[in-house]
mmCIF file of C-alpha atoms and ligand atoms in Angstrom:
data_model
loop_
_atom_site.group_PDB
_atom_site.id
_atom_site.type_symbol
_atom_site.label_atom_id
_atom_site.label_comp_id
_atom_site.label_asym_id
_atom_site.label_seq_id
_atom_site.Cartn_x
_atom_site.Cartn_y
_atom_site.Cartn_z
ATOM 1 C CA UNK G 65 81.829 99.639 111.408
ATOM 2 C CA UNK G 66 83.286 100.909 108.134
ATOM 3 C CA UNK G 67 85.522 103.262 108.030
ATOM 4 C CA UNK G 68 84.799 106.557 107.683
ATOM 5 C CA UNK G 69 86.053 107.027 103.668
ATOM 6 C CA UNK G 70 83.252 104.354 103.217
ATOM 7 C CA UNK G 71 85.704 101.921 101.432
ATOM 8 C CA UNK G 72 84.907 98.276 102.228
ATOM 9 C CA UNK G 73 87.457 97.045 99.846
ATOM 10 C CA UNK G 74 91.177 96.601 99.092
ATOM 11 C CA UNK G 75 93.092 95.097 96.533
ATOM 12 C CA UNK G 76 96.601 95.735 97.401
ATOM 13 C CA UNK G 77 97.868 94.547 100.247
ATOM 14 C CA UNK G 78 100.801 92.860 101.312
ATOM 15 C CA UNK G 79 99.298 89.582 103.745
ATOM 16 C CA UNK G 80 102.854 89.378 105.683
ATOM 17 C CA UNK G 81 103.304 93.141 105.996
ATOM 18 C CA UNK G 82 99.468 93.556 107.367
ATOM 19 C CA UNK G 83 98.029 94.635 110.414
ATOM 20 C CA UNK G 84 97.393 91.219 110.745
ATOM 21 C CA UNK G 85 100.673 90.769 112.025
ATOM 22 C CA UNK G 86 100.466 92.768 114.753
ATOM 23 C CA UNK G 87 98.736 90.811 117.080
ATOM 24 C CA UNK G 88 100.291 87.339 116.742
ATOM 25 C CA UNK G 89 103.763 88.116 115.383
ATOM 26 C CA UNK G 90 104.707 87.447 119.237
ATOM 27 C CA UNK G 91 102.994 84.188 118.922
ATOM 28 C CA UNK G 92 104.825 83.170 115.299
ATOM 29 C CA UNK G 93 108.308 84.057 116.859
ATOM 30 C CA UNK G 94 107.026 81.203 120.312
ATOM 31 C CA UNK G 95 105.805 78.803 117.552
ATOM 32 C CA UNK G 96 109.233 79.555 115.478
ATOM 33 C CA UNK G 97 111.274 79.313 118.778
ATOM 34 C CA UNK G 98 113.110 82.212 117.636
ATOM 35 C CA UNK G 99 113.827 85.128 120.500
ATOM 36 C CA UNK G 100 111.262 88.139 120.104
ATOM 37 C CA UNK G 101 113.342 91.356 118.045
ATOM 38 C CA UNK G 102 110.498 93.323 120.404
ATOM 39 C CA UNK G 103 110.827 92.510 123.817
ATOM 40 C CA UNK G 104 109.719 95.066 125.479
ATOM 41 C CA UNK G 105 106.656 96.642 123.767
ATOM 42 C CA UNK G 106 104.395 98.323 126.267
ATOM 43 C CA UNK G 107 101.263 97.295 124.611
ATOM 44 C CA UNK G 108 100.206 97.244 120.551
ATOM 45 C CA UNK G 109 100.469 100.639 119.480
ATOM 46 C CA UNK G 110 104.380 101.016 120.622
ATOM 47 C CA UNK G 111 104.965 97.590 119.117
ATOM 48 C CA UNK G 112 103.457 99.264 115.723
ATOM 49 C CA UNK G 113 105.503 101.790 115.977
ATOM 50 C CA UNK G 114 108.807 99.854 116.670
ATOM 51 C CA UNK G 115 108.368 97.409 114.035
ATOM 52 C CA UNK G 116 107.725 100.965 111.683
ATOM 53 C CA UNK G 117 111.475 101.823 112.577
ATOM 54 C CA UNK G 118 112.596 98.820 111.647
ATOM 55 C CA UNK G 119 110.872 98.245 108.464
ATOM 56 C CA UNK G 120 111.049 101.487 107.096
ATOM 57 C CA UNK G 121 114.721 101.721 108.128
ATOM 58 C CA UNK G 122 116.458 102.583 104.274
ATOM 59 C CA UNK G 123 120.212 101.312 105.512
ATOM 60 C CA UNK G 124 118.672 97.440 105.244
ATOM 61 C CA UNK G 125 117.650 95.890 101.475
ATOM 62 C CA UNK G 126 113.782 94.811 101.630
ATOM 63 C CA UNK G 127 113.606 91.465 101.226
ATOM 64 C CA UNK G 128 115.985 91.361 104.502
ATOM 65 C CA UNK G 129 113.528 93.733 106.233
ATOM 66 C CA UNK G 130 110.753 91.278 104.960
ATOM 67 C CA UNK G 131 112.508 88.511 106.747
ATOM 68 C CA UNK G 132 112.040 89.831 110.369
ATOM 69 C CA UNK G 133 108.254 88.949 109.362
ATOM 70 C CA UNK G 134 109.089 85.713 107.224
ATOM 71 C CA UNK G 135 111.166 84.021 109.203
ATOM 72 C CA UNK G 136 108.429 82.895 111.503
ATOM 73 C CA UNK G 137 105.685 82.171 108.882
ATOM 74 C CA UNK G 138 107.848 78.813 107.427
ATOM 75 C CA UNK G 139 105.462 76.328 109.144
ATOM 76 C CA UNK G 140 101.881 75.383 107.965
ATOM 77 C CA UNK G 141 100.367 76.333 111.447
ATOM 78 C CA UNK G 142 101.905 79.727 111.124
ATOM 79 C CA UNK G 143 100.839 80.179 107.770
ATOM 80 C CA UNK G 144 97.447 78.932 108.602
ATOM 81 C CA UNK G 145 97.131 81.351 111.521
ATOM 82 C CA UNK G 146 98.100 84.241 109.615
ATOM 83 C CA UNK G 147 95.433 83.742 106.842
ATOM 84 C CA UNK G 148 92.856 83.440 109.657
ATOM 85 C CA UNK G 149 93.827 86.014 111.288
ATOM 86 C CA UNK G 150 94.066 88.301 108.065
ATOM 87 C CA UNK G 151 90.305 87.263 107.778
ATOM 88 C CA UNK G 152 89.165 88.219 111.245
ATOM 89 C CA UNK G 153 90.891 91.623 111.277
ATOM 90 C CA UNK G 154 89.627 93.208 107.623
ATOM 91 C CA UNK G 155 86.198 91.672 109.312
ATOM 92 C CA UNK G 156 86.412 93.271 112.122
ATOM 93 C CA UNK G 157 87.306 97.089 110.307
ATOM 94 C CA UNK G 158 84.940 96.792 108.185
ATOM 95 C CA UNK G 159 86.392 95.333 105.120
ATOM 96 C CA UNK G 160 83.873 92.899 103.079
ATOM 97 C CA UNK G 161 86.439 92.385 100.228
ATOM 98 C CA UNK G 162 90.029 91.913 100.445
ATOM 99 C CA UNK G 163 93.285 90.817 97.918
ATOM 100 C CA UNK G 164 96.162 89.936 100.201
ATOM 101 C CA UNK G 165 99.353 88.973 98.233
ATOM 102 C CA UNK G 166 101.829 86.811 99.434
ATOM 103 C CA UNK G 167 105.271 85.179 97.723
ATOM 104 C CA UNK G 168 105.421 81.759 98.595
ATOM 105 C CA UNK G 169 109.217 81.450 98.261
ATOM 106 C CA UNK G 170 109.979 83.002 101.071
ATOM 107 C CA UNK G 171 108.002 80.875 103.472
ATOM 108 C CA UNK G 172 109.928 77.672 101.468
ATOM 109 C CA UNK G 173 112.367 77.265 103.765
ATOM 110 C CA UNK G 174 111.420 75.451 106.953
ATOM 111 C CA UNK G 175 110.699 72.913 104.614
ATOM 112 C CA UNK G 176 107.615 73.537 102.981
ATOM 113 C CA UNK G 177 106.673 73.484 99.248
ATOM 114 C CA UNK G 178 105.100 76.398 97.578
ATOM 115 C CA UNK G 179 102.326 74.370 96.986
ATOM 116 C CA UNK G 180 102.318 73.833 100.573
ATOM 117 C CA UNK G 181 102.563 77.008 101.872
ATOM 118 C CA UNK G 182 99.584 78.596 99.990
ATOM 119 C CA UNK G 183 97.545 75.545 101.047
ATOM 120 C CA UNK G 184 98.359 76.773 104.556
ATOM 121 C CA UNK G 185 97.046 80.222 103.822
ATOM 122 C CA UNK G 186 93.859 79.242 102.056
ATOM 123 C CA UNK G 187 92.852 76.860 104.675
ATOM 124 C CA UNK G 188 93.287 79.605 107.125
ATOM 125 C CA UNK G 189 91.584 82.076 104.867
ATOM 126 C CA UNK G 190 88.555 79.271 104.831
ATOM 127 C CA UNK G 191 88.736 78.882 108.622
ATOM 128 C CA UNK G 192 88.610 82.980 108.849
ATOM 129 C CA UNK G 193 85.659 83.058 106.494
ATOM 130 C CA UNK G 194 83.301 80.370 107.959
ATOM 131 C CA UNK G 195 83.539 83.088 111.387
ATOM 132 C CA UNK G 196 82.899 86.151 108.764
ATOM 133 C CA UNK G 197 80.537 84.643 105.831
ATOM 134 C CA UNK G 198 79.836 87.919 104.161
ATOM 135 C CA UNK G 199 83.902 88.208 103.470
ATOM 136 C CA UNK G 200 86.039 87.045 100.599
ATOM 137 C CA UNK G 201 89.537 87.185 101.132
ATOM 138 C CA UNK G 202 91.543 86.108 98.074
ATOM 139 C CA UNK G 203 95.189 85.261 98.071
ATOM 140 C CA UNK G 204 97.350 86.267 95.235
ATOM 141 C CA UNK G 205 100.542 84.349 95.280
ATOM 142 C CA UNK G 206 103.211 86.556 93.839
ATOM 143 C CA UNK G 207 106.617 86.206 92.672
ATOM 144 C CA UNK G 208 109.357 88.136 93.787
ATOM 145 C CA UNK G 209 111.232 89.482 91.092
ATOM 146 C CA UNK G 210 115.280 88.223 91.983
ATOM 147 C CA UNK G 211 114.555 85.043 90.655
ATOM 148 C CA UNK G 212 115.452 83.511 87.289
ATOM 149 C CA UNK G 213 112.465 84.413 84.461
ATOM 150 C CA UNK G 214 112.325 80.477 84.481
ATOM 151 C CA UNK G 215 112.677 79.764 88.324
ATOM 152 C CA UNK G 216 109.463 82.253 87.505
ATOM 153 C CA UNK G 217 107.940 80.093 85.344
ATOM 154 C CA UNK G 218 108.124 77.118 87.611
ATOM 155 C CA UNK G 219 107.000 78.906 90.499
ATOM 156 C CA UNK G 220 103.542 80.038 88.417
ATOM 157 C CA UNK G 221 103.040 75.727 87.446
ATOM 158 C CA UNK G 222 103.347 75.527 91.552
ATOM 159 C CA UNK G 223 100.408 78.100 92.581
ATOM 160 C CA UNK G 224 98.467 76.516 89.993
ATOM 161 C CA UNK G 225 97.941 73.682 91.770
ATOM 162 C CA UNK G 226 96.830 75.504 95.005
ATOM 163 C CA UNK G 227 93.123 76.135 94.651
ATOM 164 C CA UNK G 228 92.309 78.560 92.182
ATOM 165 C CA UNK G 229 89.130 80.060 93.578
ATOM 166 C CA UNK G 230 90.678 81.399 96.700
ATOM 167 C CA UNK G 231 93.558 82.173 94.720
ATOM 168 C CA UNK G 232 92.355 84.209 90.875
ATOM 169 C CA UNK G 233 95.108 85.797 90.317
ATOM 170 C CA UNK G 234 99.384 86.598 90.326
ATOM 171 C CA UNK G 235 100.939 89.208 90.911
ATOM 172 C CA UNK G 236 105.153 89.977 90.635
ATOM 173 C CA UNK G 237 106.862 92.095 93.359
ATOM 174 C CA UNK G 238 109.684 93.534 94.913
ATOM 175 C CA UNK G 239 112.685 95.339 93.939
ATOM 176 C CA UNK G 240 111.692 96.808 90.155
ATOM 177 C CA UNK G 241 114.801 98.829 90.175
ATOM 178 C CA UNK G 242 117.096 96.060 89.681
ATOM 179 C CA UNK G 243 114.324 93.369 88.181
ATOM 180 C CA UNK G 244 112.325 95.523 85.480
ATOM 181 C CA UNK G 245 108.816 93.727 83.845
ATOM 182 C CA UNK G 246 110.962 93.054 80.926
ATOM 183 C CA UNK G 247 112.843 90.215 83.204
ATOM 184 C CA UNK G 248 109.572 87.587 83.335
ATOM 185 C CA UNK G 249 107.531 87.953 79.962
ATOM 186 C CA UNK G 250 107.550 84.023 79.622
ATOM 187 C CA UNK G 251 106.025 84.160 83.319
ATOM 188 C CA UNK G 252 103.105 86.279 81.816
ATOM 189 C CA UNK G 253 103.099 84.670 79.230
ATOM 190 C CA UNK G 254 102.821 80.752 81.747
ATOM 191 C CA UNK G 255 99.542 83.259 83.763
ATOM 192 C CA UNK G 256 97.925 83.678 80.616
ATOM 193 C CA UNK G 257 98.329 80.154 79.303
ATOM 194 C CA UNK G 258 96.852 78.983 82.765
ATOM 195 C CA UNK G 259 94.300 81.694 82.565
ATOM 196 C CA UNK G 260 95.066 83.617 85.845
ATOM 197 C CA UNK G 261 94.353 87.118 86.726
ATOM 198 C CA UNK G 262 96.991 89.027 86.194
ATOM 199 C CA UNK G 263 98.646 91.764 88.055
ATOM 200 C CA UNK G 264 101.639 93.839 88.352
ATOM 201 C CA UNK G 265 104.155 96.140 90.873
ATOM 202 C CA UNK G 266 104.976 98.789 87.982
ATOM 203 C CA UNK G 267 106.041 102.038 87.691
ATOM 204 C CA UNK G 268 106.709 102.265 91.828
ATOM 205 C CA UNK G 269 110.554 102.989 91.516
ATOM 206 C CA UNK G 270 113.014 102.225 88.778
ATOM 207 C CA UNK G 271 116.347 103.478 91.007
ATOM 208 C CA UNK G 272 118.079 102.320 94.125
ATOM 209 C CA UNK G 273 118.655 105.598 96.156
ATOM 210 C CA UNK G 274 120.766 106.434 98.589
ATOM 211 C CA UNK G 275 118.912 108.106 101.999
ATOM 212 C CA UNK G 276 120.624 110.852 101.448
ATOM 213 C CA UNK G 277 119.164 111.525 97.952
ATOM 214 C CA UNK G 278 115.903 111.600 99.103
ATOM 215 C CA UNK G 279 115.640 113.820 102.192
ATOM 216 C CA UNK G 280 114.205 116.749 100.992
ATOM 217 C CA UNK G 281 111.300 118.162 99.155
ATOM 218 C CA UNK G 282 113.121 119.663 96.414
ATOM 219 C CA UNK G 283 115.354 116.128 95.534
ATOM 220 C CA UNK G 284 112.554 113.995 95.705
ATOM 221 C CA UNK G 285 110.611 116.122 93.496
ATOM 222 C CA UNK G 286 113.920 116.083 91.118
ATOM 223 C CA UNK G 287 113.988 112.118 91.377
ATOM 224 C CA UNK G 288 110.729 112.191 90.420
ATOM 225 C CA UNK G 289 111.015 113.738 87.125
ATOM 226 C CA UNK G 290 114.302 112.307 85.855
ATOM 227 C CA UNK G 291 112.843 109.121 86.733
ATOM 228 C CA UNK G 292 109.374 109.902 84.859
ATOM 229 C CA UNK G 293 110.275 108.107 81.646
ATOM 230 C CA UNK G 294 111.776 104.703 83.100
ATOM 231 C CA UNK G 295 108.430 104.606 84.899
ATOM 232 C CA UNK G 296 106.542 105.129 81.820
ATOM 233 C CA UNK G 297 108.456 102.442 79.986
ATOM 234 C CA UNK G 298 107.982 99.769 82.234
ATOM 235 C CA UNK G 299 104.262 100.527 82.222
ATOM 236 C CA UNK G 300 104.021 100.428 78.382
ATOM 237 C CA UNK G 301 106.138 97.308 78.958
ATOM 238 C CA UNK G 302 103.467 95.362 81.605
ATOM 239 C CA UNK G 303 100.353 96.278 79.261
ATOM 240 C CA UNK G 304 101.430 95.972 75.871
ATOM 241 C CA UNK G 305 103.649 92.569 76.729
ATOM 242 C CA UNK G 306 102.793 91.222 79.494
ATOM 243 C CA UNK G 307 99.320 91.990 79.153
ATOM 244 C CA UNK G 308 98.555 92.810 82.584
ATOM 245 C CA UNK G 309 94.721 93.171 83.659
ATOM 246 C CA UNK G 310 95.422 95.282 86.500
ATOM 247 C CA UNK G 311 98.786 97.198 87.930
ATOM 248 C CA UNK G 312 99.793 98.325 91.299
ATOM 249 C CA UNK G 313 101.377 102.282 91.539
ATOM 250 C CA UNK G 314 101.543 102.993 88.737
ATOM 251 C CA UNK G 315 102.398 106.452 89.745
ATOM 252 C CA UNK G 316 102.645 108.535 86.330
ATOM 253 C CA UNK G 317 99.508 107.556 84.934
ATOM 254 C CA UNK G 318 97.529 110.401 86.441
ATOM 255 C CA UNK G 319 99.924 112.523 84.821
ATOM 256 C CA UNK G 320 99.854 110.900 81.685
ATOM 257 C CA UNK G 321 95.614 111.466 81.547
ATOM 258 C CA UNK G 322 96.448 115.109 82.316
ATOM 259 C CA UNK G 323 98.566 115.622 79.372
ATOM 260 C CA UNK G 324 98.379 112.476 76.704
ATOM 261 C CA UNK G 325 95.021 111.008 76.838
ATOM 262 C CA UNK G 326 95.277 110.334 73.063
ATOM 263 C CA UNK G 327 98.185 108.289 74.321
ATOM 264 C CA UNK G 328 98.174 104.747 73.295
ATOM 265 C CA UNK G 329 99.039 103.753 76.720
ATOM 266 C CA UNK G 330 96.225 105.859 78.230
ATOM 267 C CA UNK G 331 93.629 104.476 75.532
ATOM 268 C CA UNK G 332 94.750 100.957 75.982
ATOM 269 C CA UNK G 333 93.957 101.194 79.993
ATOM 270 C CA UNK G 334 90.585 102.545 78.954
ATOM 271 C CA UNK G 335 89.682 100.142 76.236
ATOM 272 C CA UNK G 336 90.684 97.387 77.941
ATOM 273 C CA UNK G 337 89.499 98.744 81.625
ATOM 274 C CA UNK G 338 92.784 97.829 83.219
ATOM 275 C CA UNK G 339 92.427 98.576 86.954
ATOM 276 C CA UNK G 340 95.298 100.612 88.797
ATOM 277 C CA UNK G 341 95.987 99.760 92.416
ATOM 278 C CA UNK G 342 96.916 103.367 93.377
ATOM 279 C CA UNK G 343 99.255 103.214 96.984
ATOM 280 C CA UNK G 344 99.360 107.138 97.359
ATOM 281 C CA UNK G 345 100.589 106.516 101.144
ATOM 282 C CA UNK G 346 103.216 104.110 100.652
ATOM 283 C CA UNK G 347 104.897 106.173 97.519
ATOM 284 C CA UNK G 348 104.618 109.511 99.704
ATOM 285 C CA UNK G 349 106.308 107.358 102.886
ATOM 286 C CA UNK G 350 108.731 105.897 100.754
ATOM 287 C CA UNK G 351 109.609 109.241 99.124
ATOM 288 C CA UNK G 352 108.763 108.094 95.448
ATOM 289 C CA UNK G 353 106.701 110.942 95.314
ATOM 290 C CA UNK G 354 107.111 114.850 96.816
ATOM 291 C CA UNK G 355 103.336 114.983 97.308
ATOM 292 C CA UNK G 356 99.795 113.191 96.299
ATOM 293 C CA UNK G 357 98.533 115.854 93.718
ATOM 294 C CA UNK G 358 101.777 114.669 91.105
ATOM 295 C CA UNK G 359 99.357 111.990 91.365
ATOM 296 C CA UNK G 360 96.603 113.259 89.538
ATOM 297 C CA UNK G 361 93.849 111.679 90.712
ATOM 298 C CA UNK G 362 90.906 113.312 89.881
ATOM 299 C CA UNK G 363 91.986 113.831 86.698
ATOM 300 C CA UNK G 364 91.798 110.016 86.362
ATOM 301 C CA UNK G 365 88.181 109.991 87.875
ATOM 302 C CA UNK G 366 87.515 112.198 85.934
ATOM 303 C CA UNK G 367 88.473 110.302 82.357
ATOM 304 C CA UNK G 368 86.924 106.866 83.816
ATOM 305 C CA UNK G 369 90.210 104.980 84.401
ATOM 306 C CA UNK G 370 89.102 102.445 87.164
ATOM 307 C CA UNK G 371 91.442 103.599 89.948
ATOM 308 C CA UNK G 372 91.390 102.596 93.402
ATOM 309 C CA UNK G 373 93.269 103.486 96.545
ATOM 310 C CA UNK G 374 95.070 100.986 98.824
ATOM 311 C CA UNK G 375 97.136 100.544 101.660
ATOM 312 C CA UNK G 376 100.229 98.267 100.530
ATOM 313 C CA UNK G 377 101.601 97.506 103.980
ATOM 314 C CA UNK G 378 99.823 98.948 106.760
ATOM 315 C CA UNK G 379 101.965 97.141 109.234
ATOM 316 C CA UNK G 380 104.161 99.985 109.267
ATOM 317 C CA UNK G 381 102.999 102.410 106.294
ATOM 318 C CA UNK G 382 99.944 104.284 106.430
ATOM 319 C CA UNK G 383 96.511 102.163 106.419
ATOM 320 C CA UNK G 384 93.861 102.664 104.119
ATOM 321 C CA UNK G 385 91.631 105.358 106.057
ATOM 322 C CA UNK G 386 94.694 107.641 106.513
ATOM 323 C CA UNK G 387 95.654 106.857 103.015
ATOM 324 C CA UNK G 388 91.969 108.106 101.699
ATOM 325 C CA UNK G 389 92.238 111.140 104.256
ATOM 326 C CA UNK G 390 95.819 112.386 102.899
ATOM 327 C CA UNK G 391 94.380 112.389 99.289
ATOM 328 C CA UNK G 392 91.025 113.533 100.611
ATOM 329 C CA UNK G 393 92.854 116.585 102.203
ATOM 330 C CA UNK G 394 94.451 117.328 98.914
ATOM 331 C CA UNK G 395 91.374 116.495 96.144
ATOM 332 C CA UNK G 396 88.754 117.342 99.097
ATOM 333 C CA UNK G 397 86.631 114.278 97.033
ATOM 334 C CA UNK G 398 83.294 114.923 95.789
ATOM 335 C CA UNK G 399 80.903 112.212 96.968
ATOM 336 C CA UNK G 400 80.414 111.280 93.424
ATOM 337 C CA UNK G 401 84.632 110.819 93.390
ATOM 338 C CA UNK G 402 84.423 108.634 96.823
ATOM 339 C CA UNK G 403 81.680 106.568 95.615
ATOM 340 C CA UNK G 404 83.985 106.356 91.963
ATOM 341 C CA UNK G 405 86.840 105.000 94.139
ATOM 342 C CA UNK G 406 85.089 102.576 95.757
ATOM 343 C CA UNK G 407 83.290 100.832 92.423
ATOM 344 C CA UNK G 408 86.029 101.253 90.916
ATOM 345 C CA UNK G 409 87.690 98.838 93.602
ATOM 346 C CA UNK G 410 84.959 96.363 92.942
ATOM 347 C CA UNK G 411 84.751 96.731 89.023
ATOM 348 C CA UNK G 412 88.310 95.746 88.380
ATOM 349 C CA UNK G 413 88.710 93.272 91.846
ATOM 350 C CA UNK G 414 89.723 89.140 90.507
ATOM 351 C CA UNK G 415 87.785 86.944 92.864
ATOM 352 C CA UNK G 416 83.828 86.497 92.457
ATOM 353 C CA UNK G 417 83.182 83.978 94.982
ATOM 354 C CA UNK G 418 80.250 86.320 97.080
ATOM 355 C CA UNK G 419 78.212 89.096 95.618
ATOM 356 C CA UNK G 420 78.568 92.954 95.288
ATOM 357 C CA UNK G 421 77.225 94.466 97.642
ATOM 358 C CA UNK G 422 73.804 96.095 96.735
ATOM 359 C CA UNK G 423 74.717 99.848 96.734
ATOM 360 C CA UNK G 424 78.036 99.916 94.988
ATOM 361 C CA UNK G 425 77.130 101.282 91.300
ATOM 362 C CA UNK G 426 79.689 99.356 89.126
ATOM 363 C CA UNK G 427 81.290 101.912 86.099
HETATM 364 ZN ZN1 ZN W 227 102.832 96.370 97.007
#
């Protein structure tokens, strides 16, 4: 069944903060031997919903959030499980495409290498696929962005020698406030040299807030614009330097079509058809953005740029259907826009192990 915004596809999306989890994170803590944080969920829906309190709880940093889901996936049967798994879900919504990122070093520490612990994920990715033939899932192993820019470097030499064609392209992630693009050019520049895909978290958030400055409307919306040209910078930074193919948020762009299309930045992400992984859900949850129409959508439909929506985490942020549906209740989509969304998706998506399928009308 596909879901009801017709989109079969996602490229952003966050493997260990999936839906995916749901279902065996009870298993991984068994496997890890570790007691449950959620004893007593009364069945899947209130366990969703408790694991959304904690993750979206602002007092704790994110990478120790993201540990209450990586602790337990530091063994090669865990690993392996959750790539299966990851398969058999986005098969079973509908899904026939699917980029699921991961960053290997923080599943290093049971032991594993990096090397390792992709190799885990692809064979459970393989083991997911031979159930579901008509899906590709690809994993894009990521780096997050505390480390050194050479600790990056070396990390990029260690997914190359995971295999590439479940595995096209890299992405860098994480806390872009205190680790701008600038930080890992030479890891760009190691991507290009080993011809990988590349991708980038830019222009999502550029300050550390407290709660308390983002709890209304009105200071969110004020964030927003004094924030506006550190966004823009780092964008200019990821195309023009680190020559990214494709960029997740990215949430000024629409703006900048609206006003500066002559822009070189807006130009260069035509000419060189740079896809943008828009995550209107997450930045609205997250309070990055007052509302989805500072997005500006349609007016990026509307100039061509190959935009697609996606879920980030839907573990505990909005999925992809409610994602569509908030924009959809704001642009009301014309069919030709819905169908733009979705081609757009498969125009600008790294991995080409299985076909297109027959009625998307590539841009
Ligand atoms: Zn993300």
């Amino acid at each position: 069944m596909l879901y009801k915004s017709g989109l079969d596809i996602m490229l952003h999306d966050h493997m260990d903060g999936s839906i995916a989890m749901l279902s065996i994170l009870e298993d991984l803590y068994k496997m890890a031997k570790l007691p449950f944080p959620f004893p007593n969920f009364k069945n899947y829906h209130d366990l969703q919903n408790q694991i959304t309190n904690f993750m979206t709880n602002v007092h704790k940093d994110i990478v120790e959030r993201f540990a209450m889901l990586t602790k337990v996936l530091q063994t090669k049967d865990a690993l392996f499980l959750l790539g299966e798994t990851y398969v058999k879900v986005r098969a079973n919504q509908g899904f026939r495409y699917c980029e699921a990122r991961i960053a290997p070093q923080y599943h290093i520490f049971g032991g594993l290498t990096v090397g390792e612990a992709i190799d885990a994920i692809v064979e459970g990715i393989k083991s997911g696929e031979h159930l579901y033939p008509h899906m590709e899932v690809d994993l894009i192993p990521s780096v997050g962005r505390e480390v050194s820019s050479s600790e990056a470097v070396r990390l990029i030499r260690e997914f190359n020698k995971a295999d590439r064609e479940y595995t096209p392209g890299i992405d860098l992630v994480c806390n872009e406030a205190k680790n701008k693009p600038h930080k890992h050019l030479e890891m760009y520049r190691e991507a290009t040299r080993l011809e990988y895909k590349k991708d980038c978290h830019v222009a999502e958030w550029v300050v550390d807030r407290e709660p308390e400055e983002q709890d209304s409307l009105e200071k969110i919306a004020k964030n927003f614009n004094n924030d506006f040209n550190d966004l823009v910078e780092n964008i200019n930074f990821a195309l023009f330097e680190l020559e990214v193919d494709r960029f997740g948020h990215g949430i000024p762009v629409g703006y900048l079509f609206s006003r500066h299309a002559s822009s070189s930045l807006c130009q260069t992400i035509l000419e060189y058809e740079i896809g943008i992984e828009g995550c209107p859900g997450s930045n609205l949850k997250s309070s990055l953005i007052p509302n989805v129409s500072v997005l500006h959508i349609r007016e990026m439909l509307k100039q061509g740029v190959l935009y697609s929506i996606n879920p980030d985490d839907d573990l505990f942020l909005p999925n992809l259907p409610d994602t569509f549906d908030m924009c959809d209740k704001e642009y009301q989509f014309s069919p030709r826009e819905k169908e733009q969304l979705r081609a757009n998706a498969w125009a600008t998506r790294f991995g080409n192990r299985k076909p297109v399928p027959r009625d998307v009308v590539l841009p």
